[in-house]
Tab-separated table of C-alpha atoms in Angstrom:
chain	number	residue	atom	x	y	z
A	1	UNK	CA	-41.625	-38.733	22.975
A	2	UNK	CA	-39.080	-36.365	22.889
A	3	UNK	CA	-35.071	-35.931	23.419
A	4	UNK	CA	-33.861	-33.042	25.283
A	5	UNK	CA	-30.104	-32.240	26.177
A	6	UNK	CA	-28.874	-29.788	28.673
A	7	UNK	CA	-25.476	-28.233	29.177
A	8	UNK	CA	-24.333	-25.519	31.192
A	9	UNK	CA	-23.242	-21.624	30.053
A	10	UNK	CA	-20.153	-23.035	31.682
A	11	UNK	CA	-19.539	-25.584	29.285
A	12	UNK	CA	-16.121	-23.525	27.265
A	13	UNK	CA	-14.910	-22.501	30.153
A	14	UNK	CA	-11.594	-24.041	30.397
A	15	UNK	CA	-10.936	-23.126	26.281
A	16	UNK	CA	-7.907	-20.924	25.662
A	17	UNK	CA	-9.172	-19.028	23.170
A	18	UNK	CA	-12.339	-18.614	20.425
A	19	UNK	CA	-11.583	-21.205	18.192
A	20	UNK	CA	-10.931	-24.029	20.696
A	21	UNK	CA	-14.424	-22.454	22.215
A	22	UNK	CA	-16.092	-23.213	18.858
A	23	UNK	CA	-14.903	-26.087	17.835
A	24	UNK	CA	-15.875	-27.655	21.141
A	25	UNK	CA	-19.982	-26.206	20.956
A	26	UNK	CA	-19.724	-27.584	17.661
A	27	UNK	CA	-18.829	-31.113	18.597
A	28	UNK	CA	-21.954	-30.599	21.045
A	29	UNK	CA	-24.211	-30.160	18.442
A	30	UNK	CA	-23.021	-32.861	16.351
A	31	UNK	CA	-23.799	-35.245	19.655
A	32	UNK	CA	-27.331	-33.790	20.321
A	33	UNK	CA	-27.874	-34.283	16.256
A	34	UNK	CA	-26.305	-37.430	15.644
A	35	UNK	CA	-28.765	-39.007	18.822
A	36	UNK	CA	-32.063	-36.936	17.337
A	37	UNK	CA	-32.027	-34.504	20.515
A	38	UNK	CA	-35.096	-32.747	19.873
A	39	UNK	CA	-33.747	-29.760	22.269
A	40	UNK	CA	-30.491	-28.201	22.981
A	41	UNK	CA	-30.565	-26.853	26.599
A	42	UNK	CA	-28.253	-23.928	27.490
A	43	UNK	CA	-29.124	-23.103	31.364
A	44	UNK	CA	-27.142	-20.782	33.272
A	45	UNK	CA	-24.020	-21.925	35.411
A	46	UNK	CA	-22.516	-17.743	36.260
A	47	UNK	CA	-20.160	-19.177	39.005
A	48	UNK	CA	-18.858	-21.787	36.352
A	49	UNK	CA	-18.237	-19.357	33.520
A	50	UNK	CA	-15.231	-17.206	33.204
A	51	UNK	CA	-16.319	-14.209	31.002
A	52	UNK	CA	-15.020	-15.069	27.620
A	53	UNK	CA	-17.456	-17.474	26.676
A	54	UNK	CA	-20.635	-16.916	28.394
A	55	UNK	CA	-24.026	-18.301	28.086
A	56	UNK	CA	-24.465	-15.734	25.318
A	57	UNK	CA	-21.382	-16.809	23.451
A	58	UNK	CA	-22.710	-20.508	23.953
A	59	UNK	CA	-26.069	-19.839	22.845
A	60	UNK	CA	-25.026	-18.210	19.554
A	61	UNK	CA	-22.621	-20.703	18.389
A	62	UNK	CA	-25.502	-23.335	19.065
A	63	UNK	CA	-27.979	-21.502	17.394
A	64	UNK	CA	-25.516	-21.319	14.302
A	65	UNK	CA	-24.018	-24.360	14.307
A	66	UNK	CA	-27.992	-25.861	14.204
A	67	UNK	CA	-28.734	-23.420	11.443
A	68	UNK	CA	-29.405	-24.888	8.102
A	69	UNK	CA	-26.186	-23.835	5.992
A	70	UNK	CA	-28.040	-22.100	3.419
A	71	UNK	CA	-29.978	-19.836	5.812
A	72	UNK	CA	-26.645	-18.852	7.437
A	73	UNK	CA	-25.637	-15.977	6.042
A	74	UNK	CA	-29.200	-14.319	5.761
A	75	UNK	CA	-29.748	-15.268	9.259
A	76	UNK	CA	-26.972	-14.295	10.803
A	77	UNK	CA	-24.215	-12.267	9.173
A	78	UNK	CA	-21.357	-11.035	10.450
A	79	UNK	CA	-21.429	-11.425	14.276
A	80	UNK	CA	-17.657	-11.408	16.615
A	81	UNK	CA	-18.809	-14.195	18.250
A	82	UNK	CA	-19.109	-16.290	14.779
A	83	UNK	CA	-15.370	-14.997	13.888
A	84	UNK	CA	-14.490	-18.876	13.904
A	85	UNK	CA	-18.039	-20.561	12.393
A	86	UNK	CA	-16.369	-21.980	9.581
A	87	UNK	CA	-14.706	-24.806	11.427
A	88	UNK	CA	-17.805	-26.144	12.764
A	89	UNK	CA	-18.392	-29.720	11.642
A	90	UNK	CA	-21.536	-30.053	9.353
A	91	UNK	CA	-24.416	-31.258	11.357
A	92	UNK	CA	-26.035	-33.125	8.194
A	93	UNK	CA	-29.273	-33.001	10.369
A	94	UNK	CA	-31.507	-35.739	8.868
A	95	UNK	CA	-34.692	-32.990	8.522
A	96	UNK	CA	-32.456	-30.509	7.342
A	97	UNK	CA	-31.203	-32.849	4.060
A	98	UNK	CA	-34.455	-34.394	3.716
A	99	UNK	CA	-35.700	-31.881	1.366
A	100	UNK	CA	-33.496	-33.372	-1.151
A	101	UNK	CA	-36.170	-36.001	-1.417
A	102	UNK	CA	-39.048	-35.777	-4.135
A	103	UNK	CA	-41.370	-38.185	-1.555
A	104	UNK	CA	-44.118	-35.958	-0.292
A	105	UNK	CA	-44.263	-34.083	3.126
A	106	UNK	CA	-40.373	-33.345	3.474
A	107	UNK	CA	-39.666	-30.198	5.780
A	108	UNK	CA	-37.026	-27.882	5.657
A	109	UNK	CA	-36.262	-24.509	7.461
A	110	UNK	CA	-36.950	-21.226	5.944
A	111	UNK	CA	-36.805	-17.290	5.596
A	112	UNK	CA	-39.269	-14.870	4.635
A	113	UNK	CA	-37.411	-12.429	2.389
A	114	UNK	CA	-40.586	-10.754	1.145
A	115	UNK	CA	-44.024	-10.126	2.509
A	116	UNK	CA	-46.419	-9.510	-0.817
A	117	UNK	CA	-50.473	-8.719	-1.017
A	118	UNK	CA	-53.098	-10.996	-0.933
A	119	UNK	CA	-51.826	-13.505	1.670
A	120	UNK	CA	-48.280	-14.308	-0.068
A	121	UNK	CA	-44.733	-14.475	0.910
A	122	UNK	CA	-41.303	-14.868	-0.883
A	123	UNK	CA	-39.436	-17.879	0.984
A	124	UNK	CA	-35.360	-18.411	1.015
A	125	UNK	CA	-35.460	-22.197	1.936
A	126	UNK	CA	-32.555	-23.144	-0.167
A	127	UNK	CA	-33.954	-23.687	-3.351
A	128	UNK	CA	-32.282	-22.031	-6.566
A	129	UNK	CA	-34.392	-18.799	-5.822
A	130	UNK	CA	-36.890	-17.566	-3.117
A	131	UNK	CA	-40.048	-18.764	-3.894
A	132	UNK	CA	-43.773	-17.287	-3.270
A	133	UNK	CA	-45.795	-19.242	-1.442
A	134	UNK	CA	-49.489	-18.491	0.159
A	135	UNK	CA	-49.886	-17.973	3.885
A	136	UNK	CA	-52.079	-20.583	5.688
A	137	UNK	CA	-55.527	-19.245	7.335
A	138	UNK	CA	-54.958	-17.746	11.176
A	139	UNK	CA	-50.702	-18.016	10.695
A	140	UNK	CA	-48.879	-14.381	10.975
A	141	UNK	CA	-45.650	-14.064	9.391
A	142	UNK	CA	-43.217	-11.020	9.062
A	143	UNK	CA	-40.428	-10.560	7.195
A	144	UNK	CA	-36.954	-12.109	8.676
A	145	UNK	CA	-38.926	-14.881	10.425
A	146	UNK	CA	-37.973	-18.567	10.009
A	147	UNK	CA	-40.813	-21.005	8.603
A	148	UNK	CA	-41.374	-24.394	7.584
A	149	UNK	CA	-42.475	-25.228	4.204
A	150	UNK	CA	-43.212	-28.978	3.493
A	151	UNK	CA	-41.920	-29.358	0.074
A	152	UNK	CA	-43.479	-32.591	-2.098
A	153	UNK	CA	-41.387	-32.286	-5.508
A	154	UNK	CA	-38.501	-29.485	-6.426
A	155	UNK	CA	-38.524	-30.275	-10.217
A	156	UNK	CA	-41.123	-28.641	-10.531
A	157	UNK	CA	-41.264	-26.941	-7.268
A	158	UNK	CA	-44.211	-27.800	-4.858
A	159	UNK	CA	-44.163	-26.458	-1.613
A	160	UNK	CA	-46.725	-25.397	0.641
A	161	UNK	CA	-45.908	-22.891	4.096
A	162	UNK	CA	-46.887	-25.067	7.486
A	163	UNK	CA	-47.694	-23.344	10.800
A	164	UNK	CA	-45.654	-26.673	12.420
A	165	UNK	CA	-42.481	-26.452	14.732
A	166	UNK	CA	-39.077	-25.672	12.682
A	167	UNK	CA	-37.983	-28.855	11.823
A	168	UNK	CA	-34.646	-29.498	13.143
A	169	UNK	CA	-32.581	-28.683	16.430
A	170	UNK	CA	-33.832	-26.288	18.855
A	171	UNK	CA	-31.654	-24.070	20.832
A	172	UNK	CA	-32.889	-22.634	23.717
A	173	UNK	CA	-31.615	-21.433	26.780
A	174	UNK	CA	-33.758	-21.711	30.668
A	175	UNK	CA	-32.894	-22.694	33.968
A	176	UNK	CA	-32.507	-25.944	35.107
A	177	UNK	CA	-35.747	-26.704	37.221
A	178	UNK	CA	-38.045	-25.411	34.308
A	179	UNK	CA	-35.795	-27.620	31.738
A	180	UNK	CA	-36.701	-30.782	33.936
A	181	UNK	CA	-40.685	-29.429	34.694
A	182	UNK	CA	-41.767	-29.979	31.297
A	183	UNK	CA	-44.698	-32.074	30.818
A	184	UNK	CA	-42.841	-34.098	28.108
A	185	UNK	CA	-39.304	-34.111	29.909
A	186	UNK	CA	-39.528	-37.693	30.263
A	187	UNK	CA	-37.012	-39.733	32.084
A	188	UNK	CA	-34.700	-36.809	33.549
A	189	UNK	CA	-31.075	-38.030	33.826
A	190	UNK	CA	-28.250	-36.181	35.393
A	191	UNK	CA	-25.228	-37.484	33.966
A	192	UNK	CA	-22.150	-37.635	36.833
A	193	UNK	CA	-19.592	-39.764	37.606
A	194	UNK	CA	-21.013	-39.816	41.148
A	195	UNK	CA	-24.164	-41.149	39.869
A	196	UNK	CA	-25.374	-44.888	39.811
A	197	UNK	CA	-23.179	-47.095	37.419
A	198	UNK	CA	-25.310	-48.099	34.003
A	199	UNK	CA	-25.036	-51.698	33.509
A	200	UNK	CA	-26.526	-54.144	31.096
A	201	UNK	CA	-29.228	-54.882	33.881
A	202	UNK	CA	-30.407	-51.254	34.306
A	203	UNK	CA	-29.993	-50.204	31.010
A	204	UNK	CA	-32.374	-52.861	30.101
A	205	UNK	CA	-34.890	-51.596	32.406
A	206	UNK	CA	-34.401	-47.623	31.655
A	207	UNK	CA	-34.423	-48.376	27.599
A	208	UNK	CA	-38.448	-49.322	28.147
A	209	UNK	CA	-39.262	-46.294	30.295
A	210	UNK	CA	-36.878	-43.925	27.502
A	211	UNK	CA	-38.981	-45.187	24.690
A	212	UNK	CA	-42.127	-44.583	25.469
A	213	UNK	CA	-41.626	-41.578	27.355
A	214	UNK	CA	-38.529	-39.906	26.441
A	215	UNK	CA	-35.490	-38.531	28.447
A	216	UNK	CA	-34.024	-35.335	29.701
A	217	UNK	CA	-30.210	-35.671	29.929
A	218	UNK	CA	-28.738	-33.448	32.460
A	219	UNK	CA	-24.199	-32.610	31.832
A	220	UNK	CA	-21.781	-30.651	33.849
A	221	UNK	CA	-18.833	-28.225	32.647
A	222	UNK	CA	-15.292	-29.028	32.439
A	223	UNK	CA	-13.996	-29.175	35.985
A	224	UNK	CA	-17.369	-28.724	36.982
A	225	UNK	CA	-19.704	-31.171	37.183
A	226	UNK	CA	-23.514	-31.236	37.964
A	227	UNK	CA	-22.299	-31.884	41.776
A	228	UNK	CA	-20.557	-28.517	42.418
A	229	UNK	CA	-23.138	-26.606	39.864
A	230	UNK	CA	-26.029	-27.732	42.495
A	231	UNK	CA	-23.859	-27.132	45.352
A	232	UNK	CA	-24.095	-30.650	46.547
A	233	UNK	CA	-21.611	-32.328	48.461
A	234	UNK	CA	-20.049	-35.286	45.914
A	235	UNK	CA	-20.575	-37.644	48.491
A	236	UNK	CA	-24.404	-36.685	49.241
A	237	UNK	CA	-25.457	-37.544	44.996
A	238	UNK	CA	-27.248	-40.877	46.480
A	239	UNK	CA	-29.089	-38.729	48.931
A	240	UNK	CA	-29.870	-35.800	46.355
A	241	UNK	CA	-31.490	-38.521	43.917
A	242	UNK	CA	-33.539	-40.115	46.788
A	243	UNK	CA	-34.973	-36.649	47.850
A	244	UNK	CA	-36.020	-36.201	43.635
A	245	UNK	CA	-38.211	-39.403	44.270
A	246	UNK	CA	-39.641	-38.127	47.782
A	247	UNK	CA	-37.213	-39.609	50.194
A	248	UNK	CA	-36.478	-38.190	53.539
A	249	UNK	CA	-32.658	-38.350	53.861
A	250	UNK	CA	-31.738	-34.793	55.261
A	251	UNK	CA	-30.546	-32.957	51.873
A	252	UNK	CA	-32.376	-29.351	51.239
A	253	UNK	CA	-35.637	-30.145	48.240
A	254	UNK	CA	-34.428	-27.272	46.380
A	255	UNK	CA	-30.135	-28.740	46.401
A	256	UNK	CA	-32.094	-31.394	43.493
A	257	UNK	CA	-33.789	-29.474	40.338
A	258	UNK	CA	-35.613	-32.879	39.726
A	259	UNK	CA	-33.788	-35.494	38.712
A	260	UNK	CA	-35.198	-38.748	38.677
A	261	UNK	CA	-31.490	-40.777	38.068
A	262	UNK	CA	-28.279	-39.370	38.536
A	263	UNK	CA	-26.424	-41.911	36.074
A	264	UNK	CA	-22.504	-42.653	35.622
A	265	UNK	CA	-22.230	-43.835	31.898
A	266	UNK	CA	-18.883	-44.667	31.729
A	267	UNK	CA	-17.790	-46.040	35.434
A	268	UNK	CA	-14.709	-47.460	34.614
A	269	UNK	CA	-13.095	-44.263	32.654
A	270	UNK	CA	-9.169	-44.557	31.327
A	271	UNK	CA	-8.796	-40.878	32.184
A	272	UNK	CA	-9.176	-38.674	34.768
A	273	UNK	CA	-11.620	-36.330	33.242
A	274	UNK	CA	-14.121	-36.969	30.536
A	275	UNK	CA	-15.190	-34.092	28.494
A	276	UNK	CA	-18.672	-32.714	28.178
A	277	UNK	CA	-18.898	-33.351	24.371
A	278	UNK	CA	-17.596	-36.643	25.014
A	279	UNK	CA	-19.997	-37.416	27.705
A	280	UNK	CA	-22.309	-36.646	25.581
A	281	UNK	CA	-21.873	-39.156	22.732
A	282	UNK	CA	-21.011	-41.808	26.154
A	283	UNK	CA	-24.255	-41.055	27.556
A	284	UNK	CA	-27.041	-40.708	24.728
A	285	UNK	CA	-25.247	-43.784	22.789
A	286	UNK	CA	-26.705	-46.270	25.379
A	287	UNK	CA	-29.503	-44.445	26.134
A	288	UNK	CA	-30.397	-44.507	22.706
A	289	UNK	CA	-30.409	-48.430	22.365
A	290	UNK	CA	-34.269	-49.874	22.204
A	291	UNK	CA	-35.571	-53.250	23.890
């Protein structure tokens, strides 16, 4: 079962400058960590974005922001489009802090600083010093690459080098349709005020199919919702989420990446337009709730 959270290049578009840019990815990235998002979906919206803060710009920020702090500076150094990292909120991510823990088979992220003879590397994963650690059977690793070490007791150290996932948030960046085609998408959600309106009774029913198989949650861009992204008329979202299930209602197959809901999480909103970060924590709070 996995989480997976998609947002468009567009998604800074209507910031004035860098820093309002930064502080706003970072806000995402709280939102995806605070909900355990598993994935961090940047796919491309060129009509939406407005050259400043492209899906490049977007990506990067991401990719730093999910960045365990101590790996930052090796990882990434000086970069323009990082001029304003330092007011990112802390993401705190639970598998990034677990390696404070002396309980056995706690991950963390790391970096090879050193590749040695005889099957050994020297690993930055945030420990007083880099330590040396033997490579497992059949796993490759060069020097700059991030790792995982599993890491049972830190006084003294014991840590072992896994060829498992990086623990954490991922950050990736693909189109829409191959976002919502993966085997494990699970329930795939686009999140629009034109969508159907979660209530108690439906959320009731979609909490069952989320847990045991997941989610994909589809957001817009400021101004810009998944609607006008798509090209579909506002008024043709009912028809666009029939045609995802097979229905024959007129509207174009490829106008619908794949959605199997188009849900409107907060159907009564105060204010005329809801953010994308704070759709975000609208949207995955519910959808996070269990039977």
């Amino acid at each position: 079962m996995t989480v997976s959270v998609l947002v468009p290049s567009s998604i800074s578009r209507e910031a004035e400058d860098k820093r309002e840019a930064t502080r706003k990815l970072g806000y995402v990235a709280r939102a995806a960590t605070i909900f355990r998002a598993d994935r961090l979906v940047v796919y491309p919206d060129r009509d939406g974005e407005t050259g400043r803060f492209d899906g490049g710009f977007v990506s990067i920020v991401l990719r730093y922001a999910a960045t365990p702090p101590y790996l930052r500076n090796e990882a990434w150094g000086m970069r323009d489009e990082l001029k304003y990292a330092g007011i990112l909120p802390p993401l705190r991510a639970m598998s990034q802090t677990g390696s404070e823990s002396t309980g056995s088979g706690s991950s963390r992220q790391g970096i090879v600083t050193e590749v040695g003879p005889e099957g050994r590397v020297r690993v930055n994963c945030g420990l007083q010093h880099p330590i040396s650690l033997n490579v497992p059977p059949n796993m490759a690793v060069e020097e700059g690459e991030r790792v995982t070490v599993r890491i049972s007791s830190r006084r003294p150290v014991r840590a072992k080098l896994v060829d498992d996932p990086l623990p954490g948030l991922s950050i990736e960046q693909t189109d829409l349709r191959a976002a919502l085609g993966r085997e494990d998408a699970g329930v795939r959600i686009a999140a629009s005020r034109f969508g159907e309106e979660l209530t108690v009774g439906r959320l009731e029913t979609l909490a069952g199919r989320v847990q045991r198989d997941g989610m994909t949650v589809a957001f817009g861009a400021p101004e810009r919702g998944l609607p006008a992204i798509l090209e579909i008329e506002e008024s043709a979202v009912g028809a666009a989420q029939d045609a995802a299930v097979g229905g024959d209602n007129g509207v174009e197959p490829t106008a619908d990446p794949g959605f199997d809901l188009w849900l409107n999480t907060v159907p009564d909103q105060g204010s005329e337009v809801v953010r994308t970060e704070e759709a975000l924590f609208a949207t995955l709070a519910p959808l996070s709730l269990r039977e």
